[in-house]
Tab-separated table of N, CA and C in Angstrom:
chain	number	residue	atom	x	y	z
A	12	MET	N	22.399	3.854	-0.097
A	12	MET	CA	21.620	3.364	1.026
A	12	MET	C	22.496	2.399	1.815
A	13	GLY	N	22.526	2.567	3.136
A	13	GLY	CA	23.349	1.726	3.992
A	13	GLY	C	22.778	0.337	4.156
A	14	SER	N	23.635	-0.574	4.619
A	14	SER	CA	23.193	-1.965	4.773
A	14	SER	C	22.124	-2.102	5.852
A	15	GLN	N	22.172	-1.276	6.928
A	15	GLN	CA	21.125	-1.343	7.947
A	15	GLN	C	19.782	-0.939	7.365
A	16	SER	N	19.786	0.106	6.544
A	16	SER	CA	18.547	0.572	5.924
A	16	SER	C	17.987	-0.482	4.973
A	17	ARG	N	18.856	-1.086	4.155
A	17	ARG	CA	18.409	-2.151	3.252
A	17	ARG	C	17.865	-3.332	4.032
A	18	GLY	N	18.537	-3.655	5.143
A	18	GLY	CA	18.080	-4.768	5.969
A	18	GLY	C	16.707	-4.509	6.564
A	19	LYS	N	16.479	-3.288	7.036
A	19	LYS	CA	15.169	-2.954	7.598
A	19	LYS	C	14.116	-2.998	6.495
A	20	GLY	N	14.462	-2.515	5.294
A	20	GLY	CA	13.521	-2.575	4.173
A	20	GLY	C	13.174	-4.010	3.813
A	21	ALA	N	14.182	-4.871	3.796
A	21	ALA	CA	13.946	-6.283	3.482
A	21	ALA	C	13.076	-6.934	4.558
A	22	ARG	N	13.315	-6.593	5.832
A	22	ARG	CA	12.473	-7.134	6.913
A	22	ARG	C	11.031	-6.669	6.742
A	23	GLY	N	10.851	-5.408	6.366
A	23	GLY	CA	9.503	-4.900	6.128
A	23	GLY	C	8.815	-5.639	5.000
A	24	GLU	N	9.538	-5.894	3.918
A	24	GLU	CA	8.969	-6.639	2.792
A	24	GLU	C	8.581	-8.052	3.220
A	25	ARG	N	9.435	-8.694	4.034
A	25	ARG	CA	9.115	-10.040	4.532
A	25	ARG	C	7.877	-10.005	5.424
A	26	GLU	N	7.768	-8.983	6.281
A	26	GLU	CA	6.594	-8.862	7.152
A	26	GLU	C	5.315	-8.747	6.334
A	27	VAL	N	5.331	-7.874	5.320
A	27	VAL	CA	4.138	-7.679	4.494
A	27	VAL	C	3.824	-8.953	3.715
A	28	ALA	N	4.850	-9.593	3.145
A	28	ALA	CA	4.618	-10.841	2.407
A	28	ALA	C	3.993	-11.897	3.320
A	29	THR	N	4.468	-12.001	4.554
A	29	THR	CA	3.916	-12.966	5.504
A	29	THR	C	2.460	-12.642	5.823
A	30	LEU	N	2.155	-11.367	6.061
A	30	LEU	CA	0.772	-10.954	6.335
A	30	LEU	C	-0.144	-11.295	5.161
A	31	LEU	N	0.313	-11.007	3.941
A	31	LEU	CA	-0.520	-11.280	2.766
A	31	LEU	C	-0.711	-12.776	2.563
A	32	ARG	N	0.345	-13.562	2.753
A	32	ARG	CA	0.205	-15.024	2.622
A	32	ARG	C	-0.846	-15.558	3.590
A	33	ARG	N	-0.836	-15.026	4.793
A	33	ARG	CA	-1.766	-15.488	5.817
A	33	ARG	C	-3.208	-15.075	5.499
A	34	GLU	N	-3.414	-13.915	4.888
A	34	GLU	CA	-4.752	-13.367	4.708
A	34	GLU	C	-5.388	-13.642	3.351
A	35	LEU	N	-4.581	-13.792	2.299
A	35	LEU	CA	-5.158	-14.040	0.983
A	35	LEU	C	-5.647	-15.486	0.893
A	36	PRO	N	-6.648	-15.730	0.058
A	36	PRO	CA	-7.200	-17.084	-0.050
A	36	PRO	C	-6.156	-18.107	-0.500
A	37	GLU	N	-6.448	-19.366	-0.229
A	37	GLU	CA	-5.570	-20.465	-0.626
A	37	GLU	C	-5.372	-20.449	-2.135
A	38	GLY	N	-4.160	-20.756	-2.554
A	38	GLY	CA	-3.852	-20.808	-3.978
A	38	GLY	C	-3.163	-19.560	-4.509
A	39	TRP	N	-3.173	-18.490	-3.734
A	39	TRP	CA	-2.491	-17.270	-4.149
A	39	TRP	C	-1.004	-17.407	-3.845
A	40	THR	N	-0.161	-16.766	-4.653
A	40	THR	CA	1.285	-16.787	-4.459
A	40	THR	C	1.749	-15.396	-4.058
A	41	VAL	N	2.535	-15.331	-3.003
A	41	VAL	CA	3.096	-14.060	-2.528
A	41	VAL	C	4.596	-14.259	-2.399
A	42	GLU	N	5.379	-13.400	-3.048
A	42	GLU	CA	6.833	-13.496	-2.974
A	42	GLU	C	7.467	-12.123	-3.103
A	43	ARG	N	8.623	-11.972	-2.504
A	43	ARG	CA	9.383	-10.735	-2.645
A	43	ARG	C	10.155	-10.788	-3.950
A	44	PHE	N	10.352	-9.628	-4.558
A	44	PHE	CA	11.237	-9.555	-5.716
A	44	PHE	C	12.656	-9.793	-5.229
A	45	GLY	N	13.451	-10.430	-6.027
A	45	GLY	CA	14.826	-10.723	-5.649
A	45	GLY	C	15.734	-9.517	-5.777
A	46	THR	N	16.908	-9.611	-5.185
A	46	THR	CA	17.902	-8.554	-5.273
A	46	THR	C	18.235	-8.300	-6.742
A	47	GLY	N	18.239	-7.055	-7.117
A	47	GLY	CA	18.564	-6.688	-8.490
A	47	GLY	C	17.372	-6.671	-9.425
A	48	GLU	N	16.237	-7.239	-9.010
A	48	GLU	CA	15.037	-7.178	-9.840
A	48	GLU	C	14.409	-5.801	-9.670
A	49	SER	N	13.943	-5.252	-10.764
A	49	SER	CA	13.289	-3.956	-10.652
A	49	SER	C	11.791	-4.161	-10.504
A	50	GLY	N	11.151	-3.152	-10.001
A	50	GLY	CA	9.712	-3.221	-9.844
A	50	GLY	C	9.303	-3.037	-8.404
A	51	HIS	N	8.031	-3.264	-8.154
A	51	HIS	CA	7.515	-3.112	-6.802
A	51	HIS	C	8.089	-4.196	-5.898
A	52	ASP	N	7.836	-4.088	-4.591
A	52	ASP	CA	8.557	-4.909	-3.612
A	52	ASP	C	8.037	-6.328	-3.431
A	53	VAL	N	6.734	-6.510	-3.541
A	53	VAL	CA	6.138	-7.822	-3.295
A	53	VAL	C	5.261	-8.182	-4.486
A	54	ARG	N	5.482	-9.364	-5.027
A	54	ARG	CA	4.713	-9.848	-6.175
A	54	ARG	C	3.615	-10.778	-5.659
A	55	VAL	N	2.383	-10.537	-6.110
A	55	VAL	CA	1.252	-11.376	-5.712
A	55	VAL	C	0.579	-11.885	-6.982
A	56	LEU	N	0.377	-13.199	-7.048
A	56	LEU	CA	-0.287	-13.821	-8.197
A	56	LEU	C	-1.548	-14.533	-7.737
A	57	ARG	N	-2.594	-14.392	-8.527
A	57	ARG	CA	-3.846	-15.100	-8.245
A	57	ARG	C	-3.650	-16.587	-8.531
A	58	PRO	N	-4.598	-17.421	-8.115
A	58	PRO	CA	-4.454	-18.865	-8.356
A	58	PRO	C	-4.291	-19.229	-9.832
A	59	ASP	N	-4.845	-18.409	-10.750
A	59	ASP	CA	-4.694	-18.703	-12.179
A	59	ASP	C	-3.363	-18.196	-12.745
A	60	GLY	N	-2.502	-17.631	-11.878
A	60	GLY	CA	-1.192	-17.152	-12.305
A	60	GLY	C	-1.181	-15.707	-12.765
A	61	ALA	N	-2.344	-15.089	-12.873
A	61	ALA	CA	-2.412	-13.684	-13.290
A	61	ALA	C	-1.966	-12.778	-12.144
A	62	PRO	N	-1.358	-11.643	-12.470
A	62	PRO	CA	-0.919	-10.729	-11.413
A	62	PRO	C	-2.105	-10.091	-10.688
A	63	TRP	N	-1.881	-9.776	-9.425
A	63	TRP	CA	-2.849	-9.102	-8.581
A	63	TRP	C	-3.068	-7.684	-9.083
A	64	THR	N	-4.188	-7.084	-8.759
A	64	THR	CA	-4.503	-5.703	-9.129
A	64	THR	C	-3.450	-4.723	-8.620
A	65	TRP	N	-2.861	-4.992	-7.469
A	65	TRP	CA	-1.978	-4.048	-6.795
A	65	TRP	C	-0.503	-4.273	-7.109
A	66	ALA	N	0.240	-3.180	-7.202
A	66	ALA	CA	1.701	-3.210	-7.187
A	66	ALA	C	2.098	-2.788	-5.770
A	67	VAL	N	2.676	-3.684	-5.012
A	67	VAL	CA	2.934	-3.487	-3.584
A	67	VAL	C	4.290	-2.824	-3.379
A	68	GLU	N	4.286	-1.667	-2.724
A	68	GLU	CA	5.503	-0.970	-2.314
A	68	GLU	C	5.512	-0.943	-0.788
A	69	VAL	N	6.671	-1.232	-0.180
A	69	VAL	CA	6.785	-1.326	1.271
A	69	VAL	C	7.845	-0.349	1.754
A	70	LYS	N	7.498	0.441	2.771
A	70	LYS	CA	8.452	1.360	3.400
A	70	LYS	C	8.426	1.129	4.899
A	71	ARG	N	9.551	0.689	5.432
A	71	ARG	CA	9.686	0.374	6.863
A	71	ARG	C	10.819	1.226	7.403
A	72	TYR	N	10.479	2.300	8.111
A	72	TYR	CA	11.468	3.228	8.650
A	72	TYR	C	11.262	3.379	10.147
A	73	ARG	N	12.351	3.400	10.877
A	73	ARG	CA	12.330	3.490	12.338
A	73	ARG	C	11.435	4.616	12.826
A	74	ASP	N	11.552	5.803	12.241
A	74	ASP	CA	10.887	6.986	12.776
A	74	ASP	C	9.563	7.328	12.102
A	75	PHE	N	9.019	6.448	11.279
A	75	PHE	CA	7.742	6.770	10.625
A	75	PHE	C	6.577	6.605	11.599
A	76	SER	N	5.665	7.573	11.549
A	76	SER	CA	4.379	7.440	12.243
A	76	SER	C	3.324	8.067	11.344
A	77	VAL	N	2.076	7.712	11.546
A	77	VAL	CA	1.012	8.272	10.728
A	77	VAL	C	0.908	9.783	10.945
A	78	GLY	N	1.417	10.264	12.076
A	78	GLY	CA	1.450	11.708	12.320
A	78	GLY	C	2.220	12.459	11.248
A	79	GLU	N	3.202	11.800	10.658
A	79	GLU	CA	3.971	12.401	9.566
A	79	GLU	C	3.069	12.709	8.376
A	80	VAL	N	2.036	11.933	8.205
A	80	VAL	CA	1.072	12.158	7.125
A	80	VAL	C	0.032	13.186	7.574
A	81	LEU	N	-0.438	13.058	8.802
A	81	LEU	CA	-1.475	13.959	9.300
A	81	LEU	C	-1.002	15.412	9.364
A	82	ARG	N	0.272	15.621	9.606
A	82	ARG	CA	0.809	16.976	9.702
A	82	ARG	C	1.113	17.607	8.366
A	83	GLY	N	0.959	16.904	7.271
A	83	GLY	CA	1.459	17.527	6.060
A	83	GLY	C	0.853	17.092	4.764
A	84	PRO	N	1.078	15.972	4.266
A	84	PRO	CA	2.070	14.951	4.619
A	84	PRO	C	3.488	15.393	4.258
A	85	SER	N	4.454	14.675	4.777
A	85	SER	CA	5.858	15.032	4.611
A	85	SER	C	6.334	14.802	3.181
A	86	ALA	N	7.444	15.453	2.857
A	86	ALA	CA	8.077	15.237	1.547
A	86	ALA	C	8.500	13.780	1.404
A	87	ARG	N	8.926	13.171	2.509
A	87	ARG	CA	9.346	11.764	2.457
A	87	ARG	C	8.167	10.881	2.066
A	88	TRP	N	6.999	11.083	2.717
A	88	TRP	CA	5.833	10.281	2.374
A	88	TRP	C	5.431	10.515	0.925
A	89	HIS	N	5.453	11.762	0.462
A	89	HIS	CA	5.132	12.050	-0.945
A	89	HIS	C	6.080	11.313	-1.883
A	90	SER	N	7.366	11.254	-1.523
A	90	SER	CA	8.321	10.544	-2.390
A	90	SER	C	8.020	9.050	-2.408
A	91	TRP	N	7.602	8.495	-1.275
A	91	TRP	CA	7.234	7.078	-1.238
A	91	TRP	C	6.020	6.825	-2.127
A	92	TRP	N	5.015	7.692	-2.022
A	92	TRP	CA	3.806	7.516	-2.836
A	92	TRP	C	4.157	7.654	-4.323
A	93	ALA	N	4.990	8.642	-4.659
A	93	ALA	CA	5.393	8.831	-6.061
A	93	ALA	C	6.104	7.580	-6.582
A	94	GLN	N	6.964	6.969	-5.758
A	94	GLN	CA	7.639	5.739	-6.167
A	94	GLN	C	6.628	4.611	-6.373
A	95	ALA	N	5.660	4.491	-5.477
A	95	ALA	CA	4.631	3.450	-5.612
A	95	ALA	C	3.847	3.639	-6.906
A	96	VAL	N	3.483	4.885	-7.217
A	96	VAL	CA	2.731	5.173	-8.441
A	96	VAL	C	3.567	4.860	-9.677
A	97	GLU	N	4.815	5.288	-9.677
A	97	GLU	CA	5.699	5.048	-10.823
A	97	GLU	C	5.872	3.555	-11.092
A	98	GLN	N	6.100	2.791	-10.049
A	98	GLN	CA	6.312	1.360	-10.227
A	98	GLN	C	5.017	0.647	-10.622
A	99	ALA	N	3.890	1.128	-10.112
A	99	ALA	CA	2.606	0.542	-10.504
A	99	ALA	C	2.310	0.823	-11.976
A	100	LEU	N	2.575	2.036	-12.424
A	100	LEU	CA	2.356	2.356	-13.838
A	100	LEU	C	3.204	1.463	-14.737
A	101	ALA	N	4.454	1.260	-14.339
A	101	ALA	CA	5.353	0.408	-15.136
A	101	ALA	C	4.841	-1.025	-15.214
A	102	ALA	N	4.106	-1.455	-14.182
A	102	ALA	CA	3.583	-2.830	-14.131
A	102	ALA	C	2.116	-2.911	-14.559
A	103	SER	N	1.531	-1.778	-14.985
A	103	SER	CA	0.106	-1.711	-15.364
A	103	SER	C	-0.801	-2.194	-14.231
A	104	ARG	N	-0.506	-1.706	-13.030
A	104	ARG	CA	-1.307	-2.063	-11.850
A	104	ARG	C	-1.640	-0.799	-11.062
A	105	GLU	N	-2.379	-0.994	-10.000
A	105	GLU	CA	-2.722	0.089	-9.083
A	105	GLU	C	-1.692	0.130	-7.953
A	106	PRO	N	-1.281	1.329	-7.539
A	106	PRO	CA	-0.313	1.401	-6.439
A	106	PRO	C	-0.965	1.136	-5.092
A	107	ILE	N	-0.228	0.435	-4.245
A	107	ILE	CA	-0.613	0.273	-2.845
A	107	ILE	C	0.680	0.348	-2.037
A	108	LEU	N	0.684	1.206	-1.037
A	108	LEU	CA	1.874	1.493	-0.241
A	108	LEU	C	1.642	1.052	1.196
A	109	PHE	N	2.551	0.224	1.718
A	109	PHE	CA	2.516	-0.222	3.104
A	109	PHE	C	3.614	0.521	3.852
A	110	THR	N	3.274	1.156	4.984
A	110	THR	CA	4.257	1.907	5.766
A	110	THR	C	4.191	1.491	7.230
A	111	ARG	N	5.368	1.531	7.887
A	111	ARG	CA	5.407	1.225	9.319
A	111	ARG	C	6.673	1.783	9.932
A	112	GLY	N	6.563	2.265	11.157
A	112	GLY	CA	7.704	2.666	11.974
A	112	GLY	C	7.913	1.652	13.087
A	113	ASP	N	9.022	1.767	13.796
A	113	ASP	CA	9.300	0.858	14.904
A	113	ASP	C	8.193	0.928	15.953
A	114	ARG	N	7.776	-0.236	16.419
A	114	ARG	CA	6.771	-0.373	17.473
A	114	ARG	C	5.481	0.376	17.143
A	115	ARG	N	5.165	0.439	15.859
A	115	ARG	CA	3.932	1.087	15.407
A	115	ARG	C	3.225	0.152	14.435
A	116	PRO	N	1.926	0.370	14.231
A	116	PRO	CA	1.184	-0.520	13.322
A	116	PRO	C	1.498	-0.222	11.855
A	117	TRP	N	1.245	-1.218	11.022
A	117	TRP	CA	1.331	-1.030	9.575
A	117	TRP	C	0.150	-0.180	9.121
A	118	TRP	N	0.402	0.699	8.162
A	118	TRP	CA	-0.639	1.460	7.475
A	118	TRP	C	-0.571	1.099	6.003
A	119	VAL	N	-1.724	1.086	5.338
A	119	VAL	CA	-1.794	0.793	3.908
A	119	VAL	C	-2.476	1.971	3.228
A	120	TRP	N	-1.899	2.413	2.096
A	120	TRP	CA	-2.342	3.610	1.381
A	120	TRP	C	-2.679	3.241	-0.066
A	121	SER	N	-3.831	3.675	-0.539
A	121	SER	CA	-4.219	3.422	-1.935
A	121	SER	C	-5.180	4.508	-2.391
A	122	ARG	N	-5.501	4.482	-3.667
A	122	ARG	CA	-6.459	5.444	-4.218
A	122	ARG	C	-7.897	5.062	-3.902
A	123	TRP	N	-8.079	3.923	-3.271
A	123	TRP	CA	-9.411	3.398	-2.996
A	123	TRP	C	-9.643	3.320	-1.505
A	124	ASP	N	-10.883	3.531	-1.099
A	124	ASP	CA	-11.250	3.414	0.307
A	124	ASP	C	-11.461	1.934	0.613
A	125	LEU	N	-10.467	1.310	1.222
A	125	LEU	CA	-10.506	-0.120	1.519
A	125	LEU	C	-11.222	-0.408	2.823
A	126	GLY	N	-11.536	0.632	3.561
A	126	GLY	CA	-12.081	0.464	4.900
A	126	GLY	C	-13.513	-0.007	4.922
A	127	GLY	N	-13.815	-0.733	5.943
A	127	GLY	CA	-15.176	-1.153	6.201
A	127	GLY	C	-15.780	-0.269	7.277
A	128	PRO	N	-16.733	-0.791	8.003
A	128	PRO	CA	-17.411	0.009	9.020
A	128	PRO	C	-16.563	0.273	10.260
A	129	ARG	N	-15.441	-0.423	10.415
A	129	ARG	CA	-14.634	-0.220	11.615
A	129	ARG	C	-13.275	0.360	11.240
A	130	GLY	N	-12.585	0.838	12.244
A	130	GLY	CA	-11.222	1.289	12.034
A	130	GLY	C	-11.100	2.759	11.720
A	131	VAL	N	-9.866	3.184	11.648
A	131	VAL	CA	-9.517	4.575	11.402
A	131	VAL	C	-9.059	4.712	9.960
A	132	SER	N	-9.449	5.795	9.310
A	132	SER	CA	-8.946	6.057	7.969
A	132	SER	C	-8.493	7.507	7.887
A	133	VAL	N	-7.561	7.744	6.975
A	133	VAL	CA	-6.982	9.064	6.750
A	133	VAL	C	-7.089	9.341	5.263
A	134	GLN	N	-7.514	10.540	4.909
A	134	GLN	CA	-7.547	10.927	3.501
A	134	GLN	C	-6.485	11.984	3.251
A	135	VAL	N	-5.661	11.758	2.233
A	135	VAL	CA	-4.619	12.689	1.822
A	135	VAL	C	-4.974	13.165	0.420
A	136	ILE	N	-4.878	14.461	0.184
A	136	ILE	CA	-5.111	15.006	-1.154
A	136	ILE	C	-3.756	15.324	-1.773
A	137	THR	N	-3.466	14.743	-2.919
A	137	THR	CA	-2.192	14.963	-3.591
A	137	THR	C	-2.249	16.222	-4.450
A	138	GLU	N	-1.097	16.614	-4.982
A	138	GLU	CA	-1.039	17.776	-5.870
A	138	GLU	C	-1.945	17.612	-7.088
A	139	GLU	N	-2.149	16.368	-7.506
A	139	GLU	CA	-3.021	16.098	-8.651
A	139	GLU	C	-4.492	16.146	-8.252
A	140	ARG	N	-4.737	16.469	-7.002
A	140	ARG	CA	-6.099	16.555	-6.458
A	140	ARG	C	-6.795	15.200	-6.412
A	141	ARG	N	-6.003	14.136	-6.331
A	141	ARG	CA	-6.562	12.789	-6.185
A	141	ARG	C	-6.425	12.374	-4.737
A	142	PRO	N	-7.489	11.860	-4.168
A	142	PRO	CA	-7.391	11.429	-2.772
A	142	PRO	C	-6.665	10.097	-2.644
A	143	ILE	N	-5.887	9.996	-1.584
A	143	ILE	CA	-5.234	8.754	-1.209
A	143	ILE	C	-5.800	8.404	0.162
A	144	MET	N	-6.274	7.185	0.310
A	144	MET	CA	-6.851	6.748	1.582
A	144	MET	C	-5.845	5.878	2.328
A	145	GLY	N	-5.711	6.147	3.610
A	145	GLY	CA	-4.845	5.350	4.468
A	145	GLY	C	-5.664	4.661	5.542
A	146	HIS	N	-5.317	3.414	5.818
A	146	HIS	CA	-6.003	2.615	6.830
A	146	HIS	C	-4.966	1.828	7.618
A	147	ARG	N	-5.260	1.587	8.882
A	147	ARG	CA	-4.431	0.646	9.627
A	147	ARG	C	-4.583	-0.711	8.961
A	148	LEU	N	-3.485	-1.358	8.682
A	148	LEU	CA	-3.518	-2.630	7.965
A	148	LEU	C	-4.364	-3.669	8.697
A	149	ASP	N	-4.282	-3.705	10.011
A	149	ASP	CA	-5.078	-4.678	10.766
A	149	ASP	C	-6.571	-4.527	10.496
A	150	ASP	N	-7.017	-3.317	10.170
A	150	ASP	CA	-8.436	-3.069	9.935
A	150	ASP	C	-8.905	-3.506	8.551
A	151	VAL	N	-7.980	-3.633	7.585
A	151	VAL	CA	-8.407	-3.910	6.204
A	151	VAL	C	-7.758	-5.133	5.572
A	152	VAL	N	-6.798	-5.765	6.232
A	152	VAL	CA	-6.044	-6.842	5.583
A	152	VAL	C	-6.955	-7.958	5.084
A	153	GLY	N	-7.996	-8.268	5.810
A	153	GLY	CA	-8.908	-9.319	5.374
A	153	GLY	C	-9.745	-8.933	4.173
A	154	GLU	N	-9.791	-7.648	3.856
A	154	GLU	CA	-10.582	-7.151	2.734
A	154	GLU	C	-9.809	-7.092	1.420
A	155	LEU	N	-8.497	-7.153	1.469
A	155	LEU	CA	-7.696	-6.901	0.271
A	155	LEU	C	-8.029	-7.836	-0.884
A	156	ALA	N	-8.256	-9.101	-0.620
A	156	ALA	CA	-8.564	-10.044	-1.707
A	156	ALA	C	-9.906	-9.722	-2.351
A	157	HIS	N	-10.816	-9.107	-1.614
A	157	HIS	CA	-12.138	-8.777	-2.157
A	157	HIS	C	-12.089	-7.633	-3.157
A	158	PHE	N	-10.969	-6.938	-3.215
A	158	PHE	CA	-10.817	-5.837	-4.157
A	158	PHE	C	-10.149	-6.300	-5.441
A	159	GLU	N	-10.040	-7.600	-5.614
A	159	GLU	CA	-9.418	-8.155	-6.821
A	159	GLU	C	-10.365	-8.048	-8.000
A	160	GLY	N	-9.807	-7.769	-9.154
A	160	GLY	CA	-10.593	-7.816	-10.375
A	160	GLY	C	-11.147	-6.480	-10.813
A	161	TRP	N	-10.937	-5.443	-10.040
A	161	TRP	CA	-11.404	-4.133	-10.484
A	161	TRP	C	-10.225	-3.191	-10.564
A	162	THR	N	-10.338	-2.243	-11.426
A	162	THR	CA	-9.334	-1.192	-11.586
A	162	THR	C	-10.090	0.114	-11.779
A	163	PRO	N	-9.405	1.240	-11.795
A	163	PRO	CA	-10.114	2.491	-12.078
A	163	PRO	C	-10.819	2.463	-13.430
A	164	ASP	N	-10.332	1.635	-14.370
A	164	ASP	CA	-10.946	1.573	-15.693
A	164	ASP	C	-12.248	0.780	-15.713
A	165	ASN	N	-12.449	-0.098	-14.722
A	165	ASN	CA	-13.710	-0.838	-14.673
A	165	ASN	C	-14.334	-0.696	-13.292
A	166	SER	N	-14.378	0.533	-12.808
A	166	SER	CA	-14.783	0.795	-11.430
A	166	SER	C	-16.234	0.441	-11.150
A	167	ASP	N	-17.026	0.094	-12.153
A	167	ASP	CA	-18.385	-0.362	-11.884
A	167	ASP	C	-18.371	-1.683	-11.124
A	168	ASN	N	-17.242	-2.398	-11.164
A	168	ASN	CA	-17.139	-3.688	-10.493
A	168	ASN	C	-16.583	-3.588	-9.077
A	169	GLY	N	-16.404	-2.390	-8.572
A	169	GLY	CA	-15.797	-2.261	-7.258
A	169	GLY	C	-16.217	-0.997	-6.557
A	170	PRO	N	-15.485	-0.647	-5.529
A	170	PRO	CA	-15.848	0.505	-4.726
A	170	PRO	C	-15.740	1.811	-5.509
A	171	THR	N	-16.497	2.782	-5.084
A	171	THR	CA	-16.463	4.091	-5.708
A	171	THR	C	-15.349	4.903	-5.064
A	172	PRO	N	-14.503	5.543	-5.864
A	172	PRO	CA	-13.434	6.346	-5.250
A	172	PRO	C	-14.029	7.531	-4.497
A	173	ILE	N	-13.301	8.035	-3.543
A	173	ILE	CA	-13.703	9.194	-2.764
A	173	ILE	C	-13.794	10.402	-3.694
A	174	ILE	N	-14.827	11.196	-3.541
A	174	ILE	CA	-14.974	12.420	-4.328
A	174	ILE	C	-14.395	13.573	-3.516
A	175	ILE	N	-13.508	14.338	-4.131
A	175	ILE	CA	-12.890	15.470	-3.438
A	175	ILE	C	-13.868	16.641	-3.453
A	176	ARG	N	-14.202	17.139	-2.296
A	176	ARG	CA	-15.110	18.282	-2.192
A	176	ARG	C	-14.373	19.572	-1.939
A	177	ASN	N	-13.266	19.521	-1.262
A	177	ASN	CA	-12.474	20.733	-1.048
A	177	ASN	C	-11.002	20.353	-1.050
A	178	GLY	N	-10.215	21.167	-1.720
A	178	GLY	CA	-8.806	20.868	-1.893
A	178	GLY	C	-7.996	21.251	-0.682
A	179	ARG	N	-6.713	21.060	-0.800
A	179	ARG	CA	-5.762	21.344	0.268
A	179	ARG	C	-5.419	22.788	0.308
């Protein structure tokens, strides 16, 4: 990976960390993983020091647009999601993927419908037949802290996942 690409990735991670710091309640810690550290891109800790439900993966590419997902989704987007899932499993967390292209809005992707009554959402069906929901980050960023404390294993405490009615 070239230095320009790494630099853009680092800028994307800083942007997401700044957004999360601004939106999460007081007392939460948001930091980027350091160079050479393995794992997801942004570490978030609750006020009690426990890790956040999400393992945050950030992809900031010049030519990314949500159309890349709507048309397919692309092999590149699938590889990003696979990386987010792999790193989340290693950390015993849920994957959440933040994506953005130049002069375009941030999108956030997860297995859960984070959207409220407003905004645009996109549903992607993976090969495993699990839906992935995408939302413009501006539409859901204030909701992210409210999804704390639930996982797919204790889903009675949180939103119901989307039920797939017809496959791809």
